[in-house]
Structures are given as C-alpha cells and as structure tokens.
C-alpha cells in the first residue's frame, strides 16, 4: 500500500492542535493509504510540544519533531519534509485554514500522475480588504518579475510526490521562499480549488511588517529585475538631464543668463540623490542575501525526534556519529 505523510509545522498552536488532529485523523482514516503525520514544533513557547506528545501517545501514526528554536515556517516545513520517506507528502497548516477534508482530492490527482498538487483559494474568508488587496498586488508583481510562475492565491497547502520531494530536498538555499521553490522544481503540477476558512483560534503570525519582508524575500530570491532598476532609472534620468541641458543652453544663448534657477537645481539634486539611495538599497538587499548564503550554515537543528509509533526519542547526535 502506498504511504503518505502529512507534514504540519506548528508555532504556538496549542489552542488548535487537538481540534486539528481530530479533523485530520477523520480524513486519514478514510484514505486507502498507509498514513502518518509529522508534527514539527518550530520552537513554540506555549505547550504545543506537550500536546504533540500526547497526540503521539494516543495515535501511533503521529511522529513529532522539535526544532532547537523558532526558525520560521519555511524552515520548519523543510525540516518536516526532510524527514519524510513515504511515497508522497502533504503540507498543511495547523490552524485549520487549509481544510484537511481536501486531502483525498489531492491524493486523487497524485494517483492520476501529478507530482505537485496544490490547493488554490477561491475565497479569503476572515481576511480584511487591505490584506486581500496586498496579496493580489504581490502575486501580480511576482508574476511580472520572476522567471518561474508562482501560482496565484496558493499557500503552502499541497501534495508532493516522491520525486518532487527528492528534488525539493536538494534545494538547500537559506532564503527559502517555499511557494517559489515548489514551482521551481517543475514536474507535472496541477491545482484544485477551495474556499479558505478563517483561522479557528489563535492569532496569525503575519503582520504587515513580516508580510513585507516575505514579499521582498520572494522577489529577491526569484528575480534579479530590481537590480536592473538602477540601470533603467539612471538611463532615464540621463536622458532627461540631457534634454534639460539643451533647453538651458538654448535659453542662455537667446536671453543670456540673468538668475540661476535654484528650484530646478534642488529638484534635480534631490531626485538623483533619491534614486541613488534606492539603487544602493536594492543592491544591499542582494548582497545581504549573498552573505547569508555564503555562510553555508545548516538550515535548522533538531532538539528531539519521535518516529511514528516509536516511544523513545531518537538521538540525532548518535545517528550522525556512525
Ligand atoms: N508557523 C511555524 N513557524 C512560524 C510561524 C508559523 O511553524 O514561525 C506555522 C503555524 O503554526 C501554522 C502555519 O505555520 O501552522 C501558518 O502560520 P499562520 O497561520 O500564522 O500563517 P498564515 O495562515 O496567516 O499564512
Ligand atoms: Mg494561518
């Protein structure tokens, strides 16, 4: 029987985890597959880890993984996926915004031969108009600027086949824009539509500051278009400056030069200063990312690991030694 692992990253999700597992198990019980669940505790500060332990104690399908600190969702997800050795993996959020009831449909497409099956939201219930607008603007910008098409209105909720998993496992970059990486690996990809539910309980970890960081992350790790921005604005400024010079020259020749133009001078100086700072900032973003990659640090550390069904912790140091 083919095996499926559901990977669930969780950070301070004690309020929803039990309800989530109940709904997920109901779905897994009905699948004609050997299923297990891998919960990844991304350094939570509440009792998420102990809840995971009690879920594991009552359900032999549950495996748990505890990271040494909070590394962020993208890395938590990667840690979970690195530990999958099933035929396929499903990635799902713990807050029940991605309905587990959709998993059978994902599996269906996988069995029809697709490697990546992602779920596309057709509604964003419980989200403000501003959030919806910024999300839409982000996807459009990504589409225009990057070399791979990142599917719109798609979260991380998806199914990956074995070879897609293997491919993803080889992408060890530190700047992990998962939506982009999922798209970048290629293979046969398809989508199914669903209505996104509001969060069941707890609060989203995304404020606008984090979302902006995320957008910059997405664009800089998949496009070098912003680097060309400096070239093009520089060129445009040079052309304008040339036209202005011609105008000033002609005027001076015809009428002489009574009073030098202070306002136009200020405008030009401030405009160019602004463009230069912007361009330096853009270059800085890329250099900073280069710096992070060049350190070649491991993506995460594991504090504790329990395989499904196994009651004793697996010590990672011991396994690394032999
Ligand atoms: N998450 C995580 N580490 C983090 C932040 C979030 O593992 O540092 C998990 C979180 O527990 C949830 C999923 O990632 O299962 C999505 O998080 P959230 O609901 O905050 O994001 P949103 O649904 O708004 O995209
Ligand atoms: Mg959420």
CSV table of C-alpha atoms and ligand atoms in Angstrom, one decimal:
chain,number,residue,atom,x,y,z
A,1,UNK,CA,0.0,0.0,0.0
A,2,UNK,CA,1.4,3.5,-0.9
A,3,UNK,CA,2.4,5.6,2.1
A,4,UNK,CA,1.5,9.2,2.7
A,5,UNK,CA,3.0,11.5,5.3
A,6,UNK,CA,1.2,14.7,6.4
A,7,UNK,CA,3.7,17.4,7.5
A,8,UNK,CA,2.3,20.0,9.9
A,9,UNK,CA,4.5,22.9,11.0
A,10,UNK,CA,3.3,24.5,14.3
A,11,UNK,CA,4.4,27.5,16.2
A,12,UNK,CA,2.4,28.3,19.4
A,13,UNK,CA,-0.6,26.4,18.2
A,14,UNK,CA,-1.8,24.8,21.5
A,15,UNK,CA,-5.2,26.4,21.0
A,16,UNK,CA,-6.0,24.5,17.8
A,17,UNK,CA,-3.7,21.4,17.7
A,18,UNK,CA,-6.1,18.9,19.3
A,19,UNK,CA,-9.1,20.1,17.2
A,20,UNK,CA,-6.8,19.9,14.1
A,21,UNK,CA,-5.7,16.4,14.8
A,22,UNK,CA,-9.2,15.2,15.4
A,23,UNK,CA,-10.3,16.6,12.0
A,24,UNK,CA,-7.2,15.3,10.2
A,25,UNK,CA,-7.5,11.8,11.7
A,26,UNK,CA,-11.1,11.5,10.5
A,27,UNK,CA,-9.8,12.2,6.9
A,28,UNK,CA,-6.8,9.9,7.1
A,29,UNK,CA,-9.0,7.0,8.5
A,30,UNK,CA,-10.9,7.0,5.2
A,31,UNK,CA,-7.9,7.1,2.8
A,32,UNK,CA,-6.9,3.9,1.2
A,33,UNK,CA,-3.2,4.6,2.0
A,34,UNK,CA,-0.9,4.0,4.9
A,35,UNK,CA,-0.9,7.4,6.5
A,36,UNK,CA,1.2,9.1,9.2
A,37,UNK,CA,1.5,12.6,10.4
A,38,UNK,CA,4.7,14.5,11.2
A,39,UNK,CA,4.2,17.4,13.6
A,40,UNK,CA,7.1,19.9,13.6
A,41,UNK,CA,7.3,22.1,16.7
A,42,UNK,CA,9.1,25.3,15.5
A,43,UNK,CA,10.4,26.3,18.9
A,44,UNK,CA,7.0,27.1,20.4
A,45,UNK,CA,6.8,28.9,23.7
A,46,UNK,CA,3.5,27.5,24.8
A,47,UNK,CA,2.6,23.8,25.4
A,48,UNK,CA,2.4,22.9,21.7
A,49,UNK,CA,5.2,20.3,22.2
A,50,UNK,CA,3.5,18.5,25.1
A,51,UNK,CA,0.2,18.5,23.2
A,52,UNK,CA,2.1,16.9,20.3
A,53,UNK,CA,3.5,14.3,22.7
A,54,UNK,CA,0.0,13.4,24.0
A,55,UNK,CA,-1.3,13.1,20.4
A,56,UNK,CA,1.6,10.7,19.7
A,57,UNK,CA,0.8,8.7,22.8
A,58,UNK,CA,-2.8,8.2,21.7
A,59,UNK,CA,-2.2,7.8,18.0
A,60,UNK,CA,0.5,5.5,16.6
A,61,UNK,CA,0.5,7.4,13.3
A,62,UNK,CA,1.9,10.5,14.9
A,63,UNK,CA,5.6,11.4,14.7
A,64,UNK,CA,7.0,14.6,16.2
A,65,UNK,CA,10.0,16.8,15.6
A,66,UNK,CA,11.2,19.6,17.8
A,67,UNK,CA,13.5,22.3,16.4
A,68,UNK,CA,16.1,23.9,18.7
A,69,UNK,CA,14.4,27.3,18.4
A,70,UNK,CA,11.9,29.2,16.2
A,71,UNK,CA,13.3,29.1,12.7
A,72,UNK,CA,10.2,30.3,10.9
A,73,UNK,CA,7.6,28.4,8.9
A,74,UNK,CA,9.6,27.9,5.8
A,75,UNK,CA,12.4,26.1,7.6
A,76,UNK,CA,10.0,24.2,9.9
A,77,UNK,CA,8.4,22.9,6.8
A,78,UNK,CA,11.7,21.9,5.2
A,79,UNK,CA,12.7,20.1,8.4
A,80,UNK,CA,9.5,18.1,8.3
A,81,UNK,CA,9.8,17.3,4.6
A,82,UNK,CA,13.5,16.2,5.1
A,83,UNK,CA,12.2,13.5,7.5
A,84,UNK,CA,9.6,12.1,5.1
A,85,UNK,CA,10.4,8.7,3.5
A,86,UNK,CA,6.9,8.0,2.3
A,87,UNK,CA,5.7,7.9,-1.4
A,88,UNK,CA,4.1,11.3,-1.0
A,89,UNK,CA,3.8,14.1,1.4
A,90,UNK,CA,1.1,16.7,2.1
A,91,UNK,CA,2.0,20.0,3.7
A,92,UNK,CA,-0.8,21.6,5.7
A,93,UNK,CA,-1.1,24.5,8.3
A,94,UNK,CA,-2.1,23.6,11.9
A,95,UNK,CA,-4.6,26.4,12.2
A,96,UNK,CA,-7.3,24.7,10.1
A,97,UNK,CA,-7.3,27.4,7.4
A,98,UNK,CA,-6.5,24.6,5.0
A,99,UNK,CA,-9.3,22.1,5.3
A,100,UNK,CA,-7.9,18.6,5.8
A,101,UNK,CA,-11.0,17.3,4.0
A,102,UNK,CA,-9.3,18.3,0.8
A,103,UNK,CA,-6.5,15.8,1.2
A,104,UNK,CA,-8.4,12.9,-0.6
A,105,UNK,CA,-8.8,15.2,-3.7
A,106,UNK,CA,-5.0,16.0,-3.6
A,107,UNK,CA,-4.3,12.2,-3.4
A,108,UNK,CA,-6.7,11.6,-6.3
A,109,UNK,CA,-4.7,13.9,-8.6
A,110,UNK,CA,-1.4,12.4,-7.4
A,111,UNK,CA,-2.7,8.9,-8.3
A,112,UNK,CA,-3.7,10.4,-11.7
A,113,UNK,CA,0.0,11.0,-12.2
A,114,UNK,CA,0.7,14.5,-10.9
A,115,UNK,CA,3.9,15.3,-8.9
A,116,UNK,CA,2.8,18.6,-7.3
A,117,UNK,CA,-0.9,19.1,-6.5
A,118,UNK,CA,-1.6,22.5,-4.9
A,119,UNK,CA,-4.8,23.9,-3.5
A,120,UNK,CA,-5.8,27.3,-4.8
A,121,UNK,CA,-8.0,29.6,-2.6
A,122,UNK,CA,-11.1,30.9,-4.3
A,123,UNK,CA,-12.1,33.0,-1.3
A,124,UNK,CA,-10.3,34.6,1.6
A,125,UNK,CA,-12.8,34.5,4.3
A,126,UNK,CA,-11.9,36.3,7.5
A,127,UNK,CA,-9.3,38.5,5.9
A,128,UNK,CA,-9.5,42.2,5.5
A,129,UNK,CA,-9.9,44.0,2.2
A,130,UNK,CA,-6.5,45.5,2.6
A,131,UNK,CA,-4.9,42.1,3.1
A,132,UNK,CA,-6.7,40.8,0.1
A,133,UNK,CA,-5.5,43.8,-2.0
A,134,UNK,CA,-1.9,43.5,-0.9
A,135,UNK,CA,-1.9,39.7,-1.5
A,136,UNK,CA,-3.3,40.3,-5.0
A,137,UNK,CA,-0.7,43.0,-5.7
A,138,UNK,CA,2.1,40.8,-4.6
A,139,UNK,CA,1.2,37.9,-6.8
A,140,UNK,CA,0.8,40.1,-9.8
A,141,UNK,CA,4.2,41.7,-9.2
A,142,UNK,CA,5.8,38.3,-8.7
A,143,UNK,CA,4.3,37.2,-12.0
A,144,UNK,CA,5.8,40.1,-13.8
A,145,UNK,CA,9.2,40.0,-12.4
A,146,UNK,CA,10.3,36.4,-11.8
A,147,UNK,CA,11.4,33.7,-14.2
A,148,UNK,CA,9.1,31.0,-12.7
A,149,UNK,CA,5.4,31.4,-12.5
A,150,UNK,CA,4.4,31.2,-8.8
A,151,UNK,CA,0.7,30.2,-8.8
A,152,UNK,CA,-1.7,32.9,-7.5
A,153,UNK,CA,-3.6,32.7,-4.3
A,154,UNK,CA,-1.8,29.5,-3.3
A,155,UNK,CA,-0.5,28.8,0.2
A,156,UNK,CA,1.8,26.0,1.1
A,157,UNK,CA,-1.0,23.5,1.3
A,158,UNK,CA,-0.1,20.9,-1.3
A,159,UNK,CA,0.9,17.3,-2.0
A,160,UNK,CA,4.3,16.4,-3.3
A,161,UNK,CA,5.2,13.1,-5.0
A,162,UNK,CA,8.4,11.2,-4.1
A,163,UNK,CA,10.5,12.7,-6.8
A,164,UNK,CA,9.2,16.2,-6.2
A,165,UNK,CA,10.2,15.7,-2.6
A,166,UNK,CA,13.6,14.5,-3.6
A,167,UNK,CA,14.1,17.5,-5.9
A,168,UNK,CA,12.9,19.9,-3.2
A,169,UNK,CA,15.3,18.2,-0.7
A,170,UNK,CA,18.2,19.2,-2.9
A,171,UNK,CA,17.4,22.9,-2.7
A,172,UNK,CA,19.3,23.9,0.4
A,173,UNK,CA,19.3,27.7,0.0
A,174,UNK,CA,18.8,29.7,3.2
A,175,UNK,CA,16.4,32.2,1.6
A,176,UNK,CA,13.5,29.8,1.4
A,177,UNK,CA,10.6,31.2,-0.4
A,178,UNK,CA,8.7,27.9,-0.5
A,179,UNK,CA,6.0,28.9,-3.0
A,180,UNK,CA,8.7,29.7,-5.4
A,181,UNK,CA,10.8,26.6,-4.7
A,182,UNK,CA,7.7,24.4,-5.2
A,183,UNK,CA,7.2,26.0,-8.6
A,184,UNK,CA,10.9,26.0,-9.5
A,185,UNK,CA,11.3,22.2,-9.3
A,186,UNK,CA,8.9,21.7,-12.2
A,187,UNK,CA,7.5,18.2,-13.0
A,188,UNK,CA,3.8,17.8,-13.5
A,189,UNK,CA,1.8,20.3,-11.5
A,190,UNK,CA,-1.9,20.8,-11.1
A,191,UNK,CA,-4.3,22.6,-8.8
A,192,UNK,CA,-7.6,22.1,-7.1
A,193,UNK,CA,-9.9,25.0,-5.9
A,194,UNK,CA,-11.2,25.5,-2.4
A,195,UNK,CA,-12.6,28.1,-0.1
A,196,UNK,CA,-10.2,29.2,2.6
A,197,UNK,CA,-11.6,29.2,6.1
A,198,UNK,CA,-10.8,31.8,8.7
A,199,UNK,CA,-8.4,30.7,11.4
A,200,UNK,CA,-10.1,28.5,14.0
A,201,UNK,CA,-8.3,30.0,17.1
A,202,UNK,CA,-5.1,31.7,18.0
A,203,UNK,CA,-3.6,34.6,16.0
A,204,UNK,CA,-1.8,34.8,12.7
A,205,UNK,CA,1.9,35.3,13.0
A,206,UNK,CA,1.9,37.5,9.9
A,207,UNK,CA,1.7,41.3,10.5
A,208,UNK,CA,2.3,43.7,7.6
A,209,UNK,CA,6.0,44.1,8.5
A,210,UNK,CA,6.5,40.3,8.2
A,211,UNK,CA,4.5,40.2,5.0
A,212,UNK,CA,6.6,43.0,3.5
A,213,UNK,CA,9.8,41.1,4.4
A,214,UNK,CA,8.2,38.0,2.9
A,215,UNK,CA,7.4,39.8,-0.4
A,216,UNK,CA,11.0,41.2,-0.6
A,217,UNK,CA,12.2,37.7,0.1
A,218,UNK,CA,10.1,36.3,-2.7
A,219,UNK,CA,11.1,38.8,-5.3
A,220,UNK,CA,14.8,38.9,-4.5
A,221,UNK,CA,15.2,35.1,-4.4
A,222,UNK,CA,13.5,34.6,-7.7
A,223,UNK,CA,14.2,37.7,-9.8
A,224,UNK,CA,17.1,40.0,-10.4
A,225,UNK,CA,14.9,42.5,-12.1
A,226,UNK,CA,15.2,45.1,-9.2
A,227,UNK,CA,19.0,45.2,-9.9
A,228,UNK,CA,18.2,46.4,-13.4
A,229,UNK,CA,16.0,49.1,-12.0
A,230,UNK,CA,19.1,51.2,-11.2
A,231,UNK,CA,20.3,50.9,-14.8
A,232,UNK,CA,17.0,51.9,-16.3
A,233,UNK,CA,16.2,54.8,-13.9
A,234,UNK,CA,19.8,56.0,-14.4
A,235,UNK,CA,19.3,56.0,-18.1
A,236,UNK,CA,16.0,57.8,-17.9
A,237,UNK,CA,17.5,60.4,-15.6
A,238,UNK,CA,20.4,60.9,-18.0
A,239,UNK,CA,18.1,61.4,-21.0
A,240,UNK,CA,16.0,63.9,-19.0
A,241,UNK,CA,19.2,65.7,-17.9
A,242,UNK,CA,20.4,66.0,-21.4
A,243,UNK,CA,17.1,67.5,-22.6
A,244,UNK,CA,17.2,69.9,-19.8
A,245,UNK,CA,20.8,70.9,-20.6
A,246,UNK,CA,19.8,71.6,-24.2
A,247,UNK,CA,16.9,73.8,-23.0
A,248,UNK,CA,19.2,75.7,-20.6
A,249,UNK,CA,21.8,76.2,-23.2
A,250,UNK,CA,19.4,77.4,-25.8
A,251,UNK,CA,17.7,79.8,-23.3
A,252,UNK,CA,21.1,81.1,-22.2
A,253,UNK,CA,22.2,81.8,-25.8
A,254,UNK,CA,18.9,83.6,-26.7
A,255,UNK,CA,18.3,85.6,-23.5
A,256,UNK,CA,21.5,85.5,-21.6
A,257,UNK,CA,21.6,84.1,-18.0
A,258,UNK,CA,20.1,86.6,-15.6
A,259,UNK,CA,19.3,84.5,-12.5
A,260,UNK,CA,20.4,80.8,-11.9
A,261,UNK,CA,17.4,78.6,-11.2
A,262,UNK,CA,17.6,77.5,-7.6
A,263,UNK,CA,14.3,75.4,-7.6
A,264,UNK,CA,15.1,73.3,-10.6
A,265,UNK,CA,18.6,72.7,-9.2
A,266,UNK,CA,17.2,71.5,-5.9
A,267,UNK,CA,14.7,69.2,-7.7
A,268,UNK,CA,17.4,67.6,-9.8
A,269,UNK,CA,19.8,67.1,-6.9
A,270,UNK,CA,17.1,65.6,-4.6
A,271,UNK,CA,15.7,63.4,-7.4
A,272,UNK,CA,19.1,62.0,-8.2
A,273,UNK,CA,20.0,61.6,-4.6
A,274,UNK,CA,16.8,59.6,-4.0
A,275,UNK,CA,17.4,57.3,-7.0
A,276,UNK,CA,21.0,56.7,-5.8
A,277,UNK,CA,19.9,55.7,-2.3
A,278,UNK,CA,17.2,53.5,-3.7
A,279,UNK,CA,19.6,51.7,-6.0
A,280,UNK,CA,22.1,51.2,-3.2
A,281,UNK,CA,19.4,49.8,-1.1
A,282,UNK,CA,18.4,47.3,-3.8
A,283,UNK,CA,22.0,46.2,-4.3
A,284,UNK,CA,22.3,45.9,-0.5
A,285,UNK,CA,19.3,43.5,-0.4
A,286,UNK,CA,21.1,41.2,-2.8
A,287,UNK,CA,24.5,41.5,-1.1
A,288,UNK,CA,22.9,40.7,2.3
A,289,UNK,CA,21.3,37.6,0.8
A,290,UNK,CA,24.6,36.6,-0.8
A,291,UNK,CA,26.2,37.0,2.6
A,292,UNK,CA,23.7,34.7,4.2
A,293,UNK,CA,24.0,32.0,1.6
A,294,UNK,CA,27.8,32.1,1.7
A,295,UNK,CA,27.9,31.2,5.4
A,296,UNK,CA,26.5,27.8,4.4
A,297,UNK,CA,25.0,27.2,7.9
A,298,UNK,CA,22.7,24.3,8.3
A,299,UNK,CA,19.1,25.2,7.9
A,300,UNK,CA,18.0,24.0,11.4
A,301,UNK,CA,18.9,21.9,14.4
A,302,UNK,CA,16.7,19.2,15.9
A,303,UNK,CA,16.3,19.0,19.6
A,304,UNK,CA,14.1,15.9,19.8
A,305,UNK,CA,12.6,13.5,17.3
A,306,UNK,CA,10.0,10.8,17.7
A,307,UNK,CA,9.2,8.5,14.8
A,308,UNK,CA,5.5,7.4,14.4
A,309,UNK,CA,4.8,4.5,16.8
A,310,UNK,CA,8.2,4.7,18.5
A,311,UNK,CA,8.1,5.9,22.1
A,312,UNK,CA,11.7,6.6,22.7
A,313,UNK,CA,13.4,9.7,21.4
A,314,UNK,CA,15.8,9.3,18.6
A,315,UNK,CA,19.1,11.0,19.4
A,316,UNK,CA,20.3,12.8,16.4
A,317,UNK,CA,23.9,13.1,17.6
A,318,UNK,CA,24.1,9.3,17.9
A,319,UNK,CA,22.8,8.7,14.5
A,320,UNK,CA,25.1,11.3,13.0
A,321,UNK,CA,28.2,9.6,14.5
A,322,UNK,CA,28.1,6.1,13.0
B,1,LIG,N1,4.3,28.6,11.7
B,1,LIG,C1,5.6,28.0,12.1
B,1,LIG,N2,6.6,28.8,12.4
B,1,LIG,C2,6.5,30.2,12.5
B,1,LIG,C3,5.2,30.7,12.1
B,1,LIG,C4,4.2,29.9,11.7
B,1,LIG,O1,5.7,26.8,12.0
B,1,LIG,O2,7.5,30.9,12.8
B,1,LIG,C5,3.2,27.7,11.3
B,1,LIG,C6,1.9,28.0,12.1
B,1,LIG,O3,1.9,27.3,13.3
B,1,LIG,C7,0.9,27.5,11.1
B,1,LIG,C8,1.5,27.8,9.8
B,1,LIG,O4,2.9,27.9,10.0
B,1,LIG,O5,0.7,26.1,11.2
B,1,LIG,C9,0.9,29.1,9.2
B,1,LIG,O6,1.0,30.1,10.1
B,1,LIG,P1,0.0,31.3,10.1
B,1,LIG,O7,-1.4,30.8,10.3
B,1,LIG,O8,0.5,32.3,11.2
B,1,LIG,O9,0.1,32.0,8.7
B,1,LIG,P2,-1.0,32.3,7.6
B,1,LIG,O10,-2.1,31.3,7.7
B,1,LIG,O11,-1.5,33.7,8.0
B,1,LIG,O12,-0.3,32.4,6.3
B,2,LIG,MG1,-3.0,30.6,9.1
